[in-house]
Tab-separated table of C-alpha atoms and ligand atoms in Angstrom:
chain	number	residue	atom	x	y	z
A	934	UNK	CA	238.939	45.560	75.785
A	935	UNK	CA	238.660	49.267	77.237
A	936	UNK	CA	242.372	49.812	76.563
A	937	UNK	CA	241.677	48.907	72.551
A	938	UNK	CA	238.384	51.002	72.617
A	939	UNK	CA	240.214	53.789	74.472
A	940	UNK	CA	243.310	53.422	71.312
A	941	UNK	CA	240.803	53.128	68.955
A	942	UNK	CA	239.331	56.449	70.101
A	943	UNK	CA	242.891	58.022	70.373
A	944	UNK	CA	243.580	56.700	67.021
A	945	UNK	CA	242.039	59.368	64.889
A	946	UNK	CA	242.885	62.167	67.253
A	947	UNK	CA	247.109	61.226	66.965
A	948	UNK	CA	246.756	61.397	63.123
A	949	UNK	CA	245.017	64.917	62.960
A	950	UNK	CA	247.332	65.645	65.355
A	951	UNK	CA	250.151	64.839	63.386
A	952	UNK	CA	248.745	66.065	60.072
A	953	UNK	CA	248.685	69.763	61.798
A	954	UNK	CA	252.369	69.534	62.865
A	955	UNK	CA	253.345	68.794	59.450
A	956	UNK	CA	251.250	71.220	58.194
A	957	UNK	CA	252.842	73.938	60.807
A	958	UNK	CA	256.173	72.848	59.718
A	959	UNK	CA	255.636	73.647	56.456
A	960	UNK	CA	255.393	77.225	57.470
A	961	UNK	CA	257.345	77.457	60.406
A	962	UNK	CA	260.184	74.568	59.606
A	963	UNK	CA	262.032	73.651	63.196
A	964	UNK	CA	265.590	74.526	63.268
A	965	UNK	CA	267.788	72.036	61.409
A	966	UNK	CA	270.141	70.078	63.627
A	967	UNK	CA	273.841	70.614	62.693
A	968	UNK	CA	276.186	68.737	61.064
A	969	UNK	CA	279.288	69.389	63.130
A	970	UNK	CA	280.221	66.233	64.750
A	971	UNK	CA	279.115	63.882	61.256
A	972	UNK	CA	280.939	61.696	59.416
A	973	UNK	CA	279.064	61.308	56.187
A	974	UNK	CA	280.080	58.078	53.498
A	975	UNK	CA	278.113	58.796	50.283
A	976	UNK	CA	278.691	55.906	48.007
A	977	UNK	CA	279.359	56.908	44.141
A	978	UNK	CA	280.506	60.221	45.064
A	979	UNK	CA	282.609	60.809	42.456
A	980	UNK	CA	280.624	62.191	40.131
A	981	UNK	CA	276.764	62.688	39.187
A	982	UNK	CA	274.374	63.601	42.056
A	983	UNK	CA	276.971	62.297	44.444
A	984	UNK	CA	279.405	64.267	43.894
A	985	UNK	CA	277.273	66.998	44.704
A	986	UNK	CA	276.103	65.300	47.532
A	987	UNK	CA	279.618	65.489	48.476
A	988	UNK	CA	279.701	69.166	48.389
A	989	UNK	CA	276.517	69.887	49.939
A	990	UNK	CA	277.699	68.015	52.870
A	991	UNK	CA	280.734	69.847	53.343
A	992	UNK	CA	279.038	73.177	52.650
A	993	UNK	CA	276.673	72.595	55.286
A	994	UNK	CA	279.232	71.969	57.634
A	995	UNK	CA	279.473	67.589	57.914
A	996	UNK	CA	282.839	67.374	59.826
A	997	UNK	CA	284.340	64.372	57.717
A	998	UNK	CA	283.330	63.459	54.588
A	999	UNK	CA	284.534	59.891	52.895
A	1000	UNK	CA	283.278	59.176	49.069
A	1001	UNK	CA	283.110	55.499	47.718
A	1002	UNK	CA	283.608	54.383	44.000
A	1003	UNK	CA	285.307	52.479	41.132
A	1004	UNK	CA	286.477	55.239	39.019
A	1005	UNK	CA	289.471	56.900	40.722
A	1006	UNK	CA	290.285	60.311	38.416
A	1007	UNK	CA	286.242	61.394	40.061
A	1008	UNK	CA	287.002	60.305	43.173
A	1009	UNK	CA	290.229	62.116	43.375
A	1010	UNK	CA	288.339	65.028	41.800
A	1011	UNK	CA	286.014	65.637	44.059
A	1012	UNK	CA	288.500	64.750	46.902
A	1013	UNK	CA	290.556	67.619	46.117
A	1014	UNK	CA	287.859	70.330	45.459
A	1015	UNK	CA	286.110	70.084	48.924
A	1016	UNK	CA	290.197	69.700	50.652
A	1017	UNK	CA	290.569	73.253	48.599
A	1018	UNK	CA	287.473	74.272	50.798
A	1019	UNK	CA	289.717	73.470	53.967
A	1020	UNK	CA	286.988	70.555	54.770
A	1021	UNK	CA	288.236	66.788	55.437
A	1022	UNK	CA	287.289	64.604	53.059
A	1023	UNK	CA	288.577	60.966	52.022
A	1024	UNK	CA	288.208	58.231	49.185
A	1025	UNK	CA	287.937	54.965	49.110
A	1026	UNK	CA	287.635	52.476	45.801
A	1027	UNK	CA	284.530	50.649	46.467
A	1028	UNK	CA	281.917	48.528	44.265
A	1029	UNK	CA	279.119	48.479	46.492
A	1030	UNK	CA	277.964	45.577	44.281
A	1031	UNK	CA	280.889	43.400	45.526
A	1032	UNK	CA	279.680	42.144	49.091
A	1033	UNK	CA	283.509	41.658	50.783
A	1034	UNK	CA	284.387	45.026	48.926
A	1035	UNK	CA	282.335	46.190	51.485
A	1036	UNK	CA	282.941	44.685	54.611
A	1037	UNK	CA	286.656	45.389	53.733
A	1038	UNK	CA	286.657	48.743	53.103
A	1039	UNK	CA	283.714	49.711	55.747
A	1040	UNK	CA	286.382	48.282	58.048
A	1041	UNK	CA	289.076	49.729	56.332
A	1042	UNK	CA	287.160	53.499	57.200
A	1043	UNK	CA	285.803	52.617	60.622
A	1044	UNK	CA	289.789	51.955	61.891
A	1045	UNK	CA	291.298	54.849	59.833
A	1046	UNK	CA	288.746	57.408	60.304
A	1047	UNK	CA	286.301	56.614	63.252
A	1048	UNK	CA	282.764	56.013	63.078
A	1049	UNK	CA	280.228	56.834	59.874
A	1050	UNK	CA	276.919	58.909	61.327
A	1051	UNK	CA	275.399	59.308	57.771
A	1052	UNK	CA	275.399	57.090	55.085
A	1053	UNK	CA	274.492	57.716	51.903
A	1054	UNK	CA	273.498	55.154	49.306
A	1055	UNK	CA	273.646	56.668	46.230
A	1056	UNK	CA	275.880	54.513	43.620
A	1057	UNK	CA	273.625	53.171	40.861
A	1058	UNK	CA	273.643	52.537	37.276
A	1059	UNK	CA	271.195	52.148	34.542
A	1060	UNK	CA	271.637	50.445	31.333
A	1061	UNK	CA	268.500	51.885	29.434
A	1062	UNK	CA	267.783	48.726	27.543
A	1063	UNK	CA	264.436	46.370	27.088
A	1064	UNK	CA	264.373	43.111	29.096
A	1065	UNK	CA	264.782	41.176	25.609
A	1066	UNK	CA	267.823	43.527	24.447
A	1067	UNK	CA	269.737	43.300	27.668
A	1068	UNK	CA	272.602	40.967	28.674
A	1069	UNK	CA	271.765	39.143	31.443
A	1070	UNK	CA	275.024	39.729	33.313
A	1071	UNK	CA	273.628	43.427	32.780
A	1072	UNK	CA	270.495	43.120	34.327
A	1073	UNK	CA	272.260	41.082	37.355
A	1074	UNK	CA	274.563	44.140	37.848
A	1075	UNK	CA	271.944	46.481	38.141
A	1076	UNK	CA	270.294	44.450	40.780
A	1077	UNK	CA	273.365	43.846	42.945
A	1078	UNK	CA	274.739	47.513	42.831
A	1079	UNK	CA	271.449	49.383	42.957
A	1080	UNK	CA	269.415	46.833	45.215
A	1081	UNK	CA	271.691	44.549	47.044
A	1082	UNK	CA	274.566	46.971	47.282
A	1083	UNK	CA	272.472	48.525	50.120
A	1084	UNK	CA	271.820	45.317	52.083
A	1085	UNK	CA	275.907	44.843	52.442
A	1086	UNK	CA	276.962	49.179	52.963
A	1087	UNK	CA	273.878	49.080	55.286
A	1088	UNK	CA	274.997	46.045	57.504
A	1089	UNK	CA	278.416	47.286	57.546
A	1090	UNK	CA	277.488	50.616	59.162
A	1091	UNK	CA	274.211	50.397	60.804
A	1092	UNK	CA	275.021	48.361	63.870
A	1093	UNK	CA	277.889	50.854	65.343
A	1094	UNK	CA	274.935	53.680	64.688
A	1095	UNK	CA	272.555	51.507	66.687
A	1096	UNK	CA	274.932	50.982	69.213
A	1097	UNK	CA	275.888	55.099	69.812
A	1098	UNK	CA	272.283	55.712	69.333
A	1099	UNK	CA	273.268	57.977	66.537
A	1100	UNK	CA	272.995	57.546	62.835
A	1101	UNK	CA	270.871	58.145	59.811
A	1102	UNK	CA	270.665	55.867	56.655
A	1103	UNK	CA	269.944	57.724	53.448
A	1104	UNK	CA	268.677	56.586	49.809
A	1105	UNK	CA	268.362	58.317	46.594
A	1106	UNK	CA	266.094	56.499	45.029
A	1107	UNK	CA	263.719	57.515	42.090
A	1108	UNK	CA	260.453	58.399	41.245
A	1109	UNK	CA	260.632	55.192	39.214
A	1110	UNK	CA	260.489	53.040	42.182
A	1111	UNK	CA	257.008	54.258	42.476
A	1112	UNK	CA	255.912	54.425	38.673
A	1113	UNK	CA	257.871	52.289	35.980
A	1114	UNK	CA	258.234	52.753	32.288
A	1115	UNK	CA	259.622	50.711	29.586
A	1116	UNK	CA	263.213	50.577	28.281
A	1117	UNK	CA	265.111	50.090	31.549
A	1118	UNK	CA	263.325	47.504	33.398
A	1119	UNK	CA	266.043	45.926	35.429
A	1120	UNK	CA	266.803	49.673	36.787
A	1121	UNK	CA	263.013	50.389	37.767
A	1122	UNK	CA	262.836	46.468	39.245
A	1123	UNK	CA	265.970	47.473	41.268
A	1124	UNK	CA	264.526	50.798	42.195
A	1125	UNK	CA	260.695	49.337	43.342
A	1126	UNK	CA	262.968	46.679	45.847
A	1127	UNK	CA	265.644	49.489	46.849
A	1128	UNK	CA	262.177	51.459	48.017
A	1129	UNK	CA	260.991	48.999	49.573
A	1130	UNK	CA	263.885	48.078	51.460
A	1131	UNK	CA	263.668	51.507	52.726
A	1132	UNK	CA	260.652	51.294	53.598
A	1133	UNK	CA	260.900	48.113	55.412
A	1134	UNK	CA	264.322	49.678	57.213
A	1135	UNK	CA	262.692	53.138	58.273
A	1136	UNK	CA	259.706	51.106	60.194
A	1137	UNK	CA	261.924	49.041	61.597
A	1138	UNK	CA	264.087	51.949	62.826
A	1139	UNK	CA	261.067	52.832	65.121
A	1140	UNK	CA	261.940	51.600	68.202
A	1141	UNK	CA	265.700	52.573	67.583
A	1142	UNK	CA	266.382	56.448	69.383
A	1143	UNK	CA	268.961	58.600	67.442
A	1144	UNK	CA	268.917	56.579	64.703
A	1145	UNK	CA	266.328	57.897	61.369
A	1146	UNK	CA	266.691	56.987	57.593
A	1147	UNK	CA	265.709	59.218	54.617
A	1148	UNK	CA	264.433	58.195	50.801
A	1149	UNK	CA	264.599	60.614	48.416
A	1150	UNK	CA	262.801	60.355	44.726
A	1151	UNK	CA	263.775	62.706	42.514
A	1152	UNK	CA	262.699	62.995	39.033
A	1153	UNK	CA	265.005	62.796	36.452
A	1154	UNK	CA	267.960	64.594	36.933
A	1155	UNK	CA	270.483	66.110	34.456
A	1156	UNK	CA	273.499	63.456	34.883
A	1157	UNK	CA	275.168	60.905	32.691
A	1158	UNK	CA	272.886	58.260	34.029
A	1159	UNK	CA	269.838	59.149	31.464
A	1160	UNK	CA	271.601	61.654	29.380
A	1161	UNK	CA	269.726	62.095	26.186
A	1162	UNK	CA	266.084	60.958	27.467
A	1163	UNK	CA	263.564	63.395	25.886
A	1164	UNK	CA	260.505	63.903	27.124
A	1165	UNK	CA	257.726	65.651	25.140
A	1166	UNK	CA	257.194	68.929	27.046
A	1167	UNK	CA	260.609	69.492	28.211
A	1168	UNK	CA	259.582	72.515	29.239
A	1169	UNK	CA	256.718	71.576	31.770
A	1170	UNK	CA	258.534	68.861	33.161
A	1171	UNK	CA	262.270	70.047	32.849
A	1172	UNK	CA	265.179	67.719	34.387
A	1173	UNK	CA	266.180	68.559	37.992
A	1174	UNK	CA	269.883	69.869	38.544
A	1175	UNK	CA	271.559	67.819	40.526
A	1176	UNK	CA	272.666	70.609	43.162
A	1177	UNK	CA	268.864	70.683	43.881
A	1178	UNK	CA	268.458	66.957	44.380
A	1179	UNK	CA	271.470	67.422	46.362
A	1180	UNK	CA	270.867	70.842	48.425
A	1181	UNK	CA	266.707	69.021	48.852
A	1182	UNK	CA	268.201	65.858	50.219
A	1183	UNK	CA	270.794	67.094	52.727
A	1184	UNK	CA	268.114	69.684	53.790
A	1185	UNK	CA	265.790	66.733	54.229
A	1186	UNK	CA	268.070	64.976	56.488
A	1187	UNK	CA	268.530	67.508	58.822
A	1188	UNK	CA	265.398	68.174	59.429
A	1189	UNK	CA	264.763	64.389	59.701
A	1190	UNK	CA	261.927	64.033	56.800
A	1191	UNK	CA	261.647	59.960	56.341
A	1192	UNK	CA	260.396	60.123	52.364
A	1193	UNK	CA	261.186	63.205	50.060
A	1194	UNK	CA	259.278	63.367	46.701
A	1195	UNK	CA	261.120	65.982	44.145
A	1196	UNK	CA	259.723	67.846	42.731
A	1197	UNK	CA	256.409	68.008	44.956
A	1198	UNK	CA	254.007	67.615	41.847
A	1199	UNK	CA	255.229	64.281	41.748
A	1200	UNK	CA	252.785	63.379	44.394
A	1201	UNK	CA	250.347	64.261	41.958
A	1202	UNK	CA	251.250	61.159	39.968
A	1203	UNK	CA	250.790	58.968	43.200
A	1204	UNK	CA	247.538	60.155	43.881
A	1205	UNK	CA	246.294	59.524	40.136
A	1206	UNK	CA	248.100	56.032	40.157
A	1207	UNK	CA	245.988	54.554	42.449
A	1208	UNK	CA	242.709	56.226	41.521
A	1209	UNK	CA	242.738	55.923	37.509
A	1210	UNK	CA	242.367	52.684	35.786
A	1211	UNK	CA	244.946	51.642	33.607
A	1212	UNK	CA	243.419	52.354	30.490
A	1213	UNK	CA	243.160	56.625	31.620
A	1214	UNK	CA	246.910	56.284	32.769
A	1215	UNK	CA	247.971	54.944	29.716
A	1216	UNK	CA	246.388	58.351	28.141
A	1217	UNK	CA	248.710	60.122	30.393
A	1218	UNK	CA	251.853	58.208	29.853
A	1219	UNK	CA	250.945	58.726	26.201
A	1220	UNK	CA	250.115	62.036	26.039
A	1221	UNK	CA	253.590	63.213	28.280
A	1222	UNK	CA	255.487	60.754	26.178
A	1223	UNK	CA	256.815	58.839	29.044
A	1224	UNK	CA	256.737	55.795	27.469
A	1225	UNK	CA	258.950	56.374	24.718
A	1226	UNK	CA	261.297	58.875	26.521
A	1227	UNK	CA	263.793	55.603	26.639
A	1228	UNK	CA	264.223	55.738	23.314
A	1229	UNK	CA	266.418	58.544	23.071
A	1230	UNK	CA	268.613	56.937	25.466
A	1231	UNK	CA	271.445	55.800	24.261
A	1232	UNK	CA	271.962	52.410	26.199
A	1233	UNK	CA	274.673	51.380	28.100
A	1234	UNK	CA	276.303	48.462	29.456
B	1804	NAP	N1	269.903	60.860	36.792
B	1804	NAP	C1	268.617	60.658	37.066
B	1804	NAP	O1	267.743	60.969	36.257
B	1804	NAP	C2	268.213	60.073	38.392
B	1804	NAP	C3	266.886	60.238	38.799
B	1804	NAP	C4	266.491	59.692	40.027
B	1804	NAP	C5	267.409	59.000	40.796
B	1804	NAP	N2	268.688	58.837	40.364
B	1804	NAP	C6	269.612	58.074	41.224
B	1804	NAP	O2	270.637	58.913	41.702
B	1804	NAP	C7	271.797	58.147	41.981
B	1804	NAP	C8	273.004	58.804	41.343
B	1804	NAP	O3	272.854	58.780	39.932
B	1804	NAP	P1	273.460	59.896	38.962
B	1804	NAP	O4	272.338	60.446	38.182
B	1804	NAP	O5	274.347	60.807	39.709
B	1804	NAP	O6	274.282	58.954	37.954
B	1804	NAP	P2	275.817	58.972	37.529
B	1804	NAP	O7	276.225	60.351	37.162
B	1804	NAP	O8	275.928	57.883	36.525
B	1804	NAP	O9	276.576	58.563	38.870
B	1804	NAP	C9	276.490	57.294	39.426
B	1804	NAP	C10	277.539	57.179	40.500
B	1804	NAP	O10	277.465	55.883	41.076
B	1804	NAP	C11	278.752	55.296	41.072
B	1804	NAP	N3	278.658	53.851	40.970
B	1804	NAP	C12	278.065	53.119	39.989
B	1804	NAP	N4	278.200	51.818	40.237
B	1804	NAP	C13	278.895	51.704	41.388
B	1804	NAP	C14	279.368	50.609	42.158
B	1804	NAP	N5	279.147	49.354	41.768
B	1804	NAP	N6	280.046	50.855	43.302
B	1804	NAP	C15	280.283	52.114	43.707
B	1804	NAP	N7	279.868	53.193	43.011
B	1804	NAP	C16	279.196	52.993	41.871
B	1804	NAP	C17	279.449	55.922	39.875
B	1804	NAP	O11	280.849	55.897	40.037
B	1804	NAP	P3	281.794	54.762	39.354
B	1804	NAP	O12	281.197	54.460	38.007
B	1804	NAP	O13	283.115	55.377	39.339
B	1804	NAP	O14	281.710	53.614	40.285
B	1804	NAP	C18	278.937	57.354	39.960
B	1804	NAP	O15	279.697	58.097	40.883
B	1804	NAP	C19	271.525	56.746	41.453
B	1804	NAP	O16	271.152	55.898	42.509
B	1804	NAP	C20	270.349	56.952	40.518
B	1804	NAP	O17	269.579	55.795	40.412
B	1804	NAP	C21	269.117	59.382	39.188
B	1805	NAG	C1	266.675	61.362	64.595
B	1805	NAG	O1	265.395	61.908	64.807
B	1805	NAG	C2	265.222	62.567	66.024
B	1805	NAG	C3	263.764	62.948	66.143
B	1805	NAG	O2	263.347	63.717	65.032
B	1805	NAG	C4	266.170	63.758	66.090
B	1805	NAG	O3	266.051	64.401	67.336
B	1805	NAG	C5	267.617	63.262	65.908
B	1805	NAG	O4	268.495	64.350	65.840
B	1805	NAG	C6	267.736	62.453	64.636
B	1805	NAG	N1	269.055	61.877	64.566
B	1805	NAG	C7	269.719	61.703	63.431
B	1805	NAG	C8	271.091	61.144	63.589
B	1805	NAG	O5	269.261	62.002	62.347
């Protein structure tokens, strides 16, 4: 009983505690830790956010990186651009949605080029239609790349991290995990489970030394993936750049940050989601337009 009182007590004390450190961080960040001896495997770096991912990496001085993908002209691309910077980097065709893709070729890298430090779920796609005009194989395919393609490049790697005691598991995920819209409800379905997953994985990762995981949830982002989306004040909430989401998220894994909200104001949108009622959020998704800014989409399969 005294040892629960005595937590108890502690309790409140830890939390302030690590509130101020945070807080102190903010203005005096610690030093980074280097990239030097990392191999980093960023899945769909071929193009999009990955492929900058790619280059970030390098340009912060990862000492391997390997790129996964199905379309081989981007791979090959991007392959060639950070060689031309002198750095090492590899590609493998992969489609993380195909489970003995993955065991194949995560063997496949661990005997060719040693073992993967960082990995870096990124692949995704969306399809930017309405539950009722989808296909179904299309809203299976977005569930088994974005969701379940995790589970599989996650088991193949994150074993061999536990064992060195050295490894970090990375996500870009999406503000839409937290806060859905209409118009591409199998992608903000697979999102919600892919945070959660995370989630689930970076708790469980508590008790494992050397080994962290990162989640970042950027805002929408000036790729392919939702070209054409229009939002009504374009100007107040512009698209990211993918360098940024890039440059924030390799930032954000040296310094070991566990969730990464981009921009910051998204926060604001958490806080108001769980304080409003529905019918004051649906002003807000009204007045910003963010339930129709699917409709400019042009939809993909
Ligand atoms: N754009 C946004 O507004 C936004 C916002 C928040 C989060 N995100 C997230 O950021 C990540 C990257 O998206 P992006 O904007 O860079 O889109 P993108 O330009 O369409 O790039 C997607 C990448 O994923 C790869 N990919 C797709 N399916 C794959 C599969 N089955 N196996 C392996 N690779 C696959 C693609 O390559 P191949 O087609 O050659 O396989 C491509 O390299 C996604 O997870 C997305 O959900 C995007
Ligand atoms: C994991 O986190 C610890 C504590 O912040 C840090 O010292 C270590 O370098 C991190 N390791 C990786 C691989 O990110």
């Amino acid at each position: 009983m005294a040892a629960v009182a005595w937590r108890l007590l502690l309790l409140p004390l830890r939390l302030l505690y690590h509130t101020l450190r945070a807080g102190w961080w903010l203005l005096m960040p610690p030093r980074p830790r280097k990239l030097t001896a990392d191999t980093v495997l960023i899945t769909g770096g071929g193009k999009g956010i990955g492929r900058h991912l790619a280059r970030e990496f390098a340009r912060q001085g990862a000492r391997k990186i390997i790129i996964w993908g199905r379309t081989e002209r981007c791979l090959r691309e991007t392959c060639e651009e950070i060689r031309s910077w002198g750095a090492e980097c590899h590609y493998y065709m992969c489609d993380v949605g195909n489970r003995e893709e993955v065991y194949q070729q995560a063997k496949a890298v661990r005997e060719k080029l040693g073992d993967v430090t960082i990995l870096v779920n990124n692949a995704g796609v969306a399809h930017g239609k309405s539950l009722v005009d989808s296909d179904d194989d299309a809203l299976l395919k977005s569930q088994h790349i974005n969701t379940l393609g995790q589970f599989w490049t996650t088991k193949a790697f994150l074993p061999r991290m536990l064992e060195l005691q050295n490894g970090h598991v990375v996500c870009i995920n999406s503000v839409l995990s937290l806060c859905s819209i209409p118009g591409t409800i199998d992608y903000c379905t697979s999102k919600s489970s892919s945070f959660a997953f995370m989630e689930s994985l970076t708790l469980g990762l508590l008790d494992c030394p050397g080994v962290n995981a990162t989640t970042v949830l950027p805002f929408h982002t000036s790729t392919d993936m939702f070209q054409g989306m229009k939002t009504r004040f374009p100007k107040l909430f512009p698209p990211l750049e993918p360098q940024t989401v890039a440059q924030r998220t390799v930032e954000a894994v040296r310094a070991n940050q566990a969730f990464l909200l981009l921009p910051w104001t998204m926060h604001l949108l958490v806080i108001m989601k769980s304080l409003l009622p529905q019918a004051a959020l649906e002003e807000i998704f009204r007045f910003t337009g963010s339930y129709t800014c699917m409709h400019s989409v042009k939809g993909r399969t």
